[in-house]
């Protein structure tokens, strides 16, 4: 039942969902795991490792400056910040670590958003100006 619901909900929407290759239980798209006895955890670990090896995007090189940019953005979490403004804070952080170009900053933010390190949506100017570094804050704000 769970597998049927998951297949219906994700139908065509999430290309990153992979059907594990060596699943014994009717080719499920999820792993039923019993955490109390570690049942099937090794199989899940192997499937995750295989997906990571098969994903060519993990081979993309990232400059040290871009990583320093990400580190400086995420270090703002320690100040209890949920988000930063691109126009003020993020641009300055980029300049401080040697990424002064707005184009390069936007490319780095898009990459880090794609990888799940932060949330930076660009569909409107208002969204483009917000870089969420605490996803739980966004979930809480949207659920109110």
CSV table of C-alpha atoms in Angstrom, one decimal:
chain,number,residue,atom,x,y,z
A,1,UNK,CA,0.0,0.0,0.0
A,2,UNK,CA,2.8,2.4,0.9
A,3,UNK,CA,4.6,1.7,-2.3
A,4,UNK,CA,1.5,2.3,-4.4
A,5,UNK,CA,0.9,5.7,-2.6
A,6,UNK,CA,4.5,6.7,-3.1
A,7,UNK,CA,4.5,5.8,-6.8
A,8,UNK,CA,1.2,7.8,-7.3
A,9,UNK,CA,2.5,10.9,-5.4
A,10,UNK,CA,5.9,11.0,-7.1
A,11,UNK,CA,4.7,10.0,-10.6
A,12,UNK,CA,6.8,12.0,-13.0
A,13,UNK,CA,7.6,14.8,-10.5
A,14,UNK,CA,10.8,13.6,-8.9
A,15,UNK,CA,13.4,12.3,-11.4
A,16,UNK,CA,15.9,11.9,-8.6
A,17,UNK,CA,13.9,9.0,-7.1
A,18,UNK,CA,15.6,5.8,-8.0
A,19,UNK,CA,14.1,2.3,-7.8
A,20,UNK,CA,16.7,0.2,-6.0
A,21,UNK,CA,18.2,-2.4,-8.2
A,22,UNK,CA,18.3,-5.3,-5.8
A,23,UNK,CA,15.0,-5.1,-4.0
A,24,UNK,CA,13.4,-8.4,-3.2
A,25,UNK,CA,10.0,-7.2,-2.1
A,26,UNK,CA,8.1,-6.5,-5.4
A,27,UNK,CA,10.5,-3.8,-6.6
A,28,UNK,CA,9.4,-1.2,-4.0
A,29,UNK,CA,10.6,2.4,-4.4
A,30,UNK,CA,11.2,2.6,-0.6
A,31,UNK,CA,13.1,0.5,1.9
A,32,UNK,CA,11.0,-1.0,4.7
A,33,UNK,CA,13.5,-0.8,7.6
A,34,UNK,CA,13.2,-2.1,11.2
A,35,UNK,CA,15.5,0.2,13.2
A,36,UNK,CA,15.2,-1.9,16.3
A,37,UNK,CA,17.0,-4.9,14.6
A,38,UNK,CA,18.9,-3.0,11.8
A,39,UNK,CA,16.9,-5.1,9.3
A,40,UNK,CA,17.7,-4.1,5.7
A,41,UNK,CA,19.9,-1.1,6.7
A,42,UNK,CA,22.9,-2.5,4.9
A,43,UNK,CA,20.9,-2.9,1.8
A,44,UNK,CA,19.7,0.7,2.1
A,45,UNK,CA,23.3,1.9,2.6
A,46,UNK,CA,24.5,0.0,-0.5
A,47,UNK,CA,21.7,1.5,-2.6
A,48,UNK,CA,22.5,5.1,-1.4
A,49,UNK,CA,26.2,4.6,-2.1
A,50,UNK,CA,25.4,3.2,-5.6
A,51,UNK,CA,23.1,6.2,-6.4
A,52,UNK,CA,25.8,8.6,-5.3
A,53,UNK,CA,28.4,6.8,-7.5
A,54,UNK,CA,26.0,6.9,-10.5
A,55,UNK,CA,25.2,10.6,-10.1
A,56,UNK,CA,27.6,12.4,-12.4
A,57,UNK,CA,26.7,15.8,-10.9
A,58,UNK,CA,28.7,14.9,-7.7
A,59,UNK,CA,31.8,15.0,-9.9
A,60,UNK,CA,31.3,18.7,-10.6
A,61,UNK,CA,34.2,20.7,-9.2
A,62,UNK,CA,33.5,23.5,-6.8
A,63,UNK,CA,36.1,26.3,-6.3
A,64,UNK,CA,37.5,26.9,-2.8
A,65,UNK,CA,36.2,30.5,-3.0
A,66,UNK,CA,32.6,29.1,-3.6
A,67,UNK,CA,33.0,26.7,-0.6
A,68,UNK,CA,34.3,29.6,1.5
A,69,UNK,CA,31.2,31.6,0.3
A,70,UNK,CA,28.9,28.7,1.5
A,71,UNK,CA,30.7,28.4,4.8
A,72,UNK,CA,30.3,32.1,5.5
A,73,UNK,CA,26.6,32.0,4.6
A,74,UNK,CA,26.0,28.9,6.8
A,75,UNK,CA,28.0,30.4,9.7
A,76,UNK,CA,25.2,33.0,10.0
A,77,UNK,CA,23.1,30.2,11.5
A,78,UNK,CA,25.2,30.5,14.7
A,79,UNK,CA,23.7,34.0,15.0
A,80,UNK,CA,20.2,32.4,15.1
A,81,UNK,CA,19.4,33.7,11.7
A,82,UNK,CA,16.9,31.8,9.6
A,83,UNK,CA,17.5,33.7,6.3
A,84,UNK,CA,19.8,36.3,4.8
A,85,UNK,CA,19.0,39.0,2.3
A,86,UNK,CA,20.8,38.7,-1.0
A,87,UNK,CA,20.9,42.4,-1.6
A,88,UNK,CA,22.6,43.3,1.7
A,89,UNK,CA,24.1,40.4,3.6
A,90,UNK,CA,24.9,37.7,1.0
A,91,UNK,CA,26.5,40.1,-1.5
A,92,UNK,CA,28.8,41.3,1.3
A,93,UNK,CA,29.7,37.8,2.5
A,94,UNK,CA,30.6,37.0,-1.1
A,95,UNK,CA,32.8,40.0,-1.4
A,96,UNK,CA,34.5,39.3,1.9
A,97,UNK,CA,35.6,35.8,0.7
A,98,UNK,CA,36.7,36.8,-2.8
A,99,UNK,CA,33.5,36.2,-4.8
A,100,UNK,CA,32.6,39.8,-5.7
A,101,UNK,CA,30.8,39.0,-8.9
A,102,UNK,CA,27.0,38.9,-8.5
A,103,UNK,CA,26.8,36.4,-11.4
A,104,UNK,CA,29.3,34.1,-9.7
A,105,UNK,CA,27.4,34.5,-6.4
A,106,UNK,CA,24.1,33.6,-8.1
A,107,UNK,CA,25.6,30.6,-9.8
A,108,UNK,CA,27.0,29.4,-6.5
A,109,UNK,CA,23.7,29.9,-4.7
A,110,UNK,CA,21.9,28.0,-7.5
A,111,UNK,CA,24.4,25.1,-7.1
A,112,UNK,CA,24.0,25.1,-3.3
A,113,UNK,CA,20.2,25.2,-3.6
A,114,UNK,CA,20.3,22.3,-6.0
A,115,UNK,CA,22.4,20.3,-3.5
A,116,UNK,CA,20.2,21.1,-0.6
A,117,UNK,CA,22.6,23.2,1.5
A,118,UNK,CA,20.3,26.3,1.5
A,119,UNK,CA,17.1,27.5,-0.2
A,120,UNK,CA,17.3,30.2,-2.8
A,121,UNK,CA,14.3,30.6,-5.1
A,122,UNK,CA,14.5,32.9,-8.1
A,123,UNK,CA,11.0,33.0,-9.6
A,124,UNK,CA,10.3,36.5,-8.3
A,125,UNK,CA,12.5,39.4,-7.2
A,126,UNK,CA,11.2,39.1,-3.6
A,127,UNK,CA,12.1,35.4,-3.5
A,128,UNK,CA,15.4,36.1,-5.2
A,129,UNK,CA,16.4,38.4,-2.4
A,130,UNK,CA,15.9,35.8,0.3
A,131,UNK,CA,18.5,33.0,1.1
A,132,UNK,CA,17.0,30.6,3.6
A,133,UNK,CA,19.7,28.9,5.8
A,134,UNK,CA,17.3,27.3,8.3
A,135,UNK,CA,14.7,25.3,6.3
A,136,UNK,CA,12.7,24.6,9.5
A,137,UNK,CA,12.0,28.3,9.7
A,138,UNK,CA,10.5,28.2,6.2
A,139,UNK,CA,8.4,25.1,7.0
A,140,UNK,CA,7.1,26.7,10.1
A,141,UNK,CA,6.3,30.0,8.3
A,142,UNK,CA,4.5,28.3,5.5
A,143,UNK,CA,2.5,26.1,7.8
A,144,UNK,CA,1.0,29.0,9.8
